mmCIF file of C-alpha atoms in Angstrom:
data_model
loop_
_atom_site.group_PDB
_atom_site.id
_atom_site.type_symbol
_atom_site.label_atom_id
_atom_site.label_comp_id
_atom_site.label_asym_id
_atom_site.label_seq_id
_atom_site.Cartn_x
_atom_site.Cartn_y
_atom_site.Cartn_z
ATOM 1 C CA MET L 1 259.047 16.486 317.502
ATOM 2 C CA MET L 2 255.661 15.776 317.804
ATOM 3 C CA THR L 3 254.294 14.552 321.201
ATOM 4 C CA GLY L 4 250.829 13.542 321.693
ATOM 5 C CA GLU L 5 248.899 14.113 324.476
ATOM 6 C CA SER L 6 250.677 11.573 326.656
ATOM 7 C CA GLY L 7 253.771 13.342 325.877
ATOM 8 C CA THR L 8 255.286 10.492 323.691
ATOM 9 C CA THR L 9 255.830 10.931 320.111
ATOM 10 C CA PRO L 10 253.119 9.276 317.836
ATOM 11 C CA ASN L 11 254.050 6.022 315.519
ATOM 12 C CA TYR L 12 252.446 7.293 312.249
ATOM 13 C CA GLY L 13 255.000 5.367 310.154
ATOM 14 C CA VAL L 14 252.761 2.023 310.519
ATOM 15 C CA LEU L 15 249.323 4.295 310.525
ATOM 16 C CA ALA L 16 250.571 6.059 307.532
ATOM 17 C CA ASP L 17 250.838 2.959 305.549
ATOM 18 C CA LYS L 18 247.471 1.425 306.124
ATOM 19 C CA LEU L 19 245.975 4.915 305.435
ATOM 20 C CA VAL L 20 247.883 5.624 302.458
ATOM 21 C CA PHE L 21 246.210 2.124 301.324
ATOM 22 C CA ARG L 22 243.115 2.647 301.844
ATOM 23 C CA LEU L 23 242.011 6.128 302.467
ATOM 24 C CA LEU L 24 244.876 8.036 299.651
ATOM 25 C CA VAL L 25 244.753 5.002 297.252
ATOM 26 C CA ALA L 26 241.855 2.853 297.117
ATOM 27 C CA ALA L 27 239.212 5.000 297.816
ATOM 28 C CA PRO L 28 240.330 7.405 294.771
ATOM 29 C CA ALA L 29 240.843 4.679 292.829
ATOM 30 C CA TRP L 30 237.857 3.224 293.108
ATOM 31 C CA THR L 31 235.637 6.647 292.604
ATOM 32 C CA LEU L 32 237.884 6.685 289.372
ATOM 33 C CA ALA L 33 237.325 3.150 288.233
ATOM 34 C CA ALA L 34 233.468 3.751 288.831
ATOM 35 C CA VAL L 35 233.348 7.461 287.242
ATOM 36 C CA THR L 36 234.855 5.429 284.301
ATOM 37 C CA ALA L 37 232.502 2.431 284.795
ATOM 38 C CA LEU L 38 229.723 4.848 284.384
ATOM 39 C CA TYR L 39 230.866 6.439 281.195
ATOM 40 C CA LEU L 40 231.493 3.230 279.375
ATOM 41 C CA PHE L 41 227.963 1.997 280.838
ATOM 42 C CA LEU L 42 226.359 5.498 278.933
ATOM 43 C CA LEU L 43 228.617 6.547 276.319
ATOM 44 C CA GLY L 44 225.867 5.407 273.450
ATOM 45 C CA SER L 45 223.339 7.508 275.369
ATOM 46 C CA MET L 46 225.328 10.756 275.844
ATOM 47 C CA PRO L 47 225.921 13.109 272.918
ATOM 48 C CA GLN L 48 228.761 13.489 271.266
ATOM 49 C CA TYR L 49 229.368 17.226 272.239
ATOM 50 C CA ILE L 50 227.944 18.509 275.801
ATOM 51 C CA ALA L 51 228.530 22.102 277.371
ATOM 52 C CA ARG L 52 231.947 23.185 278.806
ATOM 53 C CA HIS L 53 230.917 26.941 279.041
ATOM 54 C CA ALA L 54 227.899 29.029 279.806
ATOM 55 C CA GLY L 55 228.645 32.863 279.562
ATOM 56 C CA PRO L 56 227.324 36.042 278.203
ATOM 57 C CA ASP L 57 228.709 35.144 274.971
ATOM 58 C CA GLY L 58 226.714 31.536 274.665
ATOM 59 C CA ILE L 59 227.516 28.342 275.348
ATOM 60 C CA GLY L 60 230.527 26.602 274.275
ATOM 61 C CA TYR L 61 230.375 23.181 273.370
ATOM 62 C CA SER L 62 233.351 20.126 273.285
ATOM 63 C CA SER L 63 234.187 16.684 272.784
ATOM 64 C CA THR L 64 232.299 14.828 275.513
ATOM 65 C CA THR L 65 235.081 12.249 275.736
ATOM 66 C CA LEU L 66 237.821 15.032 275.750
ATOM 67 C CA VAL L 67 235.921 17.179 278.722
ATOM 68 C CA LEU L 68 235.451 13.739 281.035
ATOM 69 C CA ALA L 69 239.237 12.735 280.000
ATOM 70 C CA ILE L 70 240.468 16.049 281.260
ATOM 71 C CA ILE L 71 237.901 15.818 284.323
ATOM 72 C CA ALA L 72 239.060 12.472 285.342
ATOM 73 C CA ALA L 73 242.969 13.246 284.621
ATOM 74 C CA VAL L 74 242.292 16.143 287.013
ATOM 75 C CA SER L 75 240.957 14.520 289.414
ATOM 76 C CA ALA L 76 243.588 11.909 289.668
ATOM 77 C CA SER L 77 246.313 14.643 289.979
ATOM 78 C CA ALA L 78 244.939 15.951 293.157
ATOM 79 C CA PHE L 79 244.316 11.962 294.725
ATOM 80 C CA ALA L 80 247.531 11.981 293.334
ATOM 81 C CA ILE L 81 249.048 15.096 294.938
ATOM 82 C CA GLY L 82 246.691 14.729 298.159
ATOM 83 C CA GLY L 83 247.778 11.307 299.033
ATOM 84 C CA ALA L 84 251.520 11.932 298.290
ATOM 85 C CA THR L 85 251.326 15.240 300.758
ATOM 86 C CA ALA L 86 249.438 13.074 303.569
ATOM 87 C CA HIS L 87 251.680 10.111 303.270
ATOM 88 C CA GLY L 88 254.695 12.375 303.137
ATOM 89 C CA PHE L 89 253.350 14.578 306.266
ATOM 90 C CA LEU L 90 252.797 11.017 308.002
ATOM 91 C CA LYS L 91 255.910 9.391 307.620
ATOM 92 C CA ALA L 92 257.807 12.427 308.755
ATOM 93 C CA GLY L 93 256.280 12.481 311.722
ATOM 94 C CA HIS L 94 255.093 16.297 310.670
ATOM 95 C CA TRP L 95 251.117 15.647 311.021
ATOM 96 C CA TYR L 96 249.646 19.257 312.769
ATOM 97 C CA GLN L 97 246.572 21.069 311.962
ATOM 98 C CA THR L 98 247.844 22.962 308.672
ATOM 99 C CA GLU L 99 249.283 19.585 306.803
ATOM 100 C CA LYS L 100 246.017 18.063 307.753
ATOM 101 C CA MET L 101 244.184 20.788 306.162
ATOM 102 C CA ILE L 102 246.235 20.639 302.930
ATOM 103 C CA ALA L 103 246.112 17.152 302.908
ATOM 104 C CA VAL L 104 242.239 16.845 303.334
ATOM 105 C CA GLY L 105 241.961 19.698 301.006
ATOM 106 C CA ILE L 106 243.807 18.355 298.218
ATOM 107 C CA VAL L 107 241.769 15.194 298.402
ATOM 108 C CA SER L 108 238.735 16.626 298.650
ATOM 109 C CA LEU L 109 239.413 18.366 295.057
ATOM 110 C CA GLY L 110 239.853 15.341 293.630
ATOM 111 C CA TYR L 111 236.528 13.904 294.837
ATOM 112 C CA GLY L 112 234.857 17.637 293.930
ATOM 113 C CA VAL L 113 236.514 17.396 290.316
ATOM 114 C CA ALA L 114 235.037 13.631 290.304
ATOM 115 C CA GLY L 115 231.357 14.768 291.031
ATOM 116 C CA ILE L 116 231.860 17.167 288.435
ATOM 117 C CA GLY L 117 231.918 14.095 285.606
ATOM 118 C CA LEU L 118 229.751 12.141 287.272
ATOM 119 C CA ALA L 119 227.432 14.845 286.914
ATOM 120 C CA THR L 120 227.776 15.625 283.620
ATOM 121 C CA MET L 121 227.184 12.713 282.707
ATOM 122 C CA LEU L 122 224.086 12.118 284.569
ATOM 123 C CA ALA L 123 222.303 15.609 283.036
ATOM 124 C CA THR L 124 223.361 15.066 279.458
ATOM 125 C CA VAL L 125 222.424 11.138 279.352
ATOM 126 C CA ARG L 126 219.693 10.748 276.444
ATOM 127 C CA LEU L 127 219.554 14.432 275.227
ATOM 128 C CA ALA L 128 220.324 15.586 272.201
ATOM 129 C CA ALA L 129 223.133 17.992 271.201
ATOM 130 C CA GLY L 130 221.045 20.424 270.626
ATOM 131 C CA GLU L 131 218.715 19.886 273.473
ATOM 132 C CA ILE L 132 222.331 20.631 275.982
ATOM 133 C CA GLU L 133 222.271 23.919 277.592
ATOM 134 C CA GLY L 134 223.987 25.526 280.349
ATOM 135 C CA ASP L 135 221.870 23.596 282.926
ATOM 136 C CA ALA L 136 224.277 20.722 283.139
ATOM 137 C CA ILE L 137 226.650 22.863 283.337
ATOM 138 C CA GLY L 138 224.817 24.045 286.626
ATOM 139 C CA VAL L 139 224.003 20.724 287.625
ATOM 140 C CA SER L 140 227.764 19.857 287.886
ATOM 141 C CA MET L 141 229.095 22.991 289.921
ATOM 142 C CA VAL L 142 226.358 21.945 292.533
ATOM 143 C CA ALA L 143 227.716 18.316 292.788
ATOM 144 C CA PHE L 144 231.375 19.416 292.884
ATOM 145 C CA VAL L 145 230.318 21.375 296.347
ATOM 146 C CA LEU L 146 228.733 18.984 297.359
ATOM 147 C CA ALA L 147 231.339 16.294 296.530
ATOM 148 C CA PHE L 148 233.654 18.732 298.587
ATOM 149 C CA ILE L 149 231.815 18.917 301.480
ATOM 150 C CA ALA L 150 231.364 14.849 301.790
ATOM 151 C CA ALA L 151 234.928 13.929 301.104
ATOM 152 C CA ALA L 152 235.973 17.243 303.202
ATOM 153 C CA TRP L 153 234.219 15.767 306.137
ATOM 154 C CA THR L 154 234.922 12.287 305.396
ATOM 155 C CA TYR L 155 238.519 12.944 305.488
ATOM 156 C CA THR L 156 238.508 15.475 308.246
ATOM 157 C CA LEU L 157 237.129 12.172 310.437
ATOM 158 C CA ALA L 158 238.687 9.301 309.164
ATOM 159 C CA LEU L 159 242.653 10.841 309.169
ATOM 160 C CA PRO L 160 244.351 11.213 312.605
ATOM 161 C CA PRO L 161 243.525 14.524 314.651
ATOM 162 C CA GLY L 162 246.299 16.872 313.615
ATOM 163 C CA GLU L 163 248.492 18.083 316.759
ATOM 164 C CA LEU L 164 248.787 21.380 317.888
ATOM 165 C CA GLU L 165 251.968 23.643 317.040
ATOM 166 C CA GLN L 166 254.026 24.495 320.099
ATOM 167 C CA LEU L 167 255.367 27.772 319.119
ATOM 168 C CA GLY L 168 258.198 28.912 320.419
ATOM 169 C CA THR L 169 259.744 25.635 321.980
ATOM 170 C CA ASP L 170 262.466 23.590 321.213
#
């Protein structure tokens, strides 16, 4: 059982309910809604096919809608898994530093993938299919890193601190 600095067991049940809604449900849902709204707004301005792979064998293209739908699905999955993981650990009163790191990492992955979608849309808007090169892929990878780091910092600060595990004590 976890104890806080005062020697009492923290009540994470109420806190978990509030965090699940605000940080682990509402914020990811609004993020996906914003990316979807931007997609719908830019749909007529984006090419039908975008670069999905750039390598020594050339550039691979796929349907813009399909690529962005897969990005949204991966992002939503990471949000769901990370939110459920954090909620489970908090509800069980098992909120140690390792558990917090796992939850923050998975949720941050969702934001990083959403960043890929956002950057992909913005990098390809008003370009013809023949003008699209691998640069859009590079921009999307930078967006992934920046969104992941921003989310990791935000969630590390916003979620309650992880307790230190007491090894060898019962």
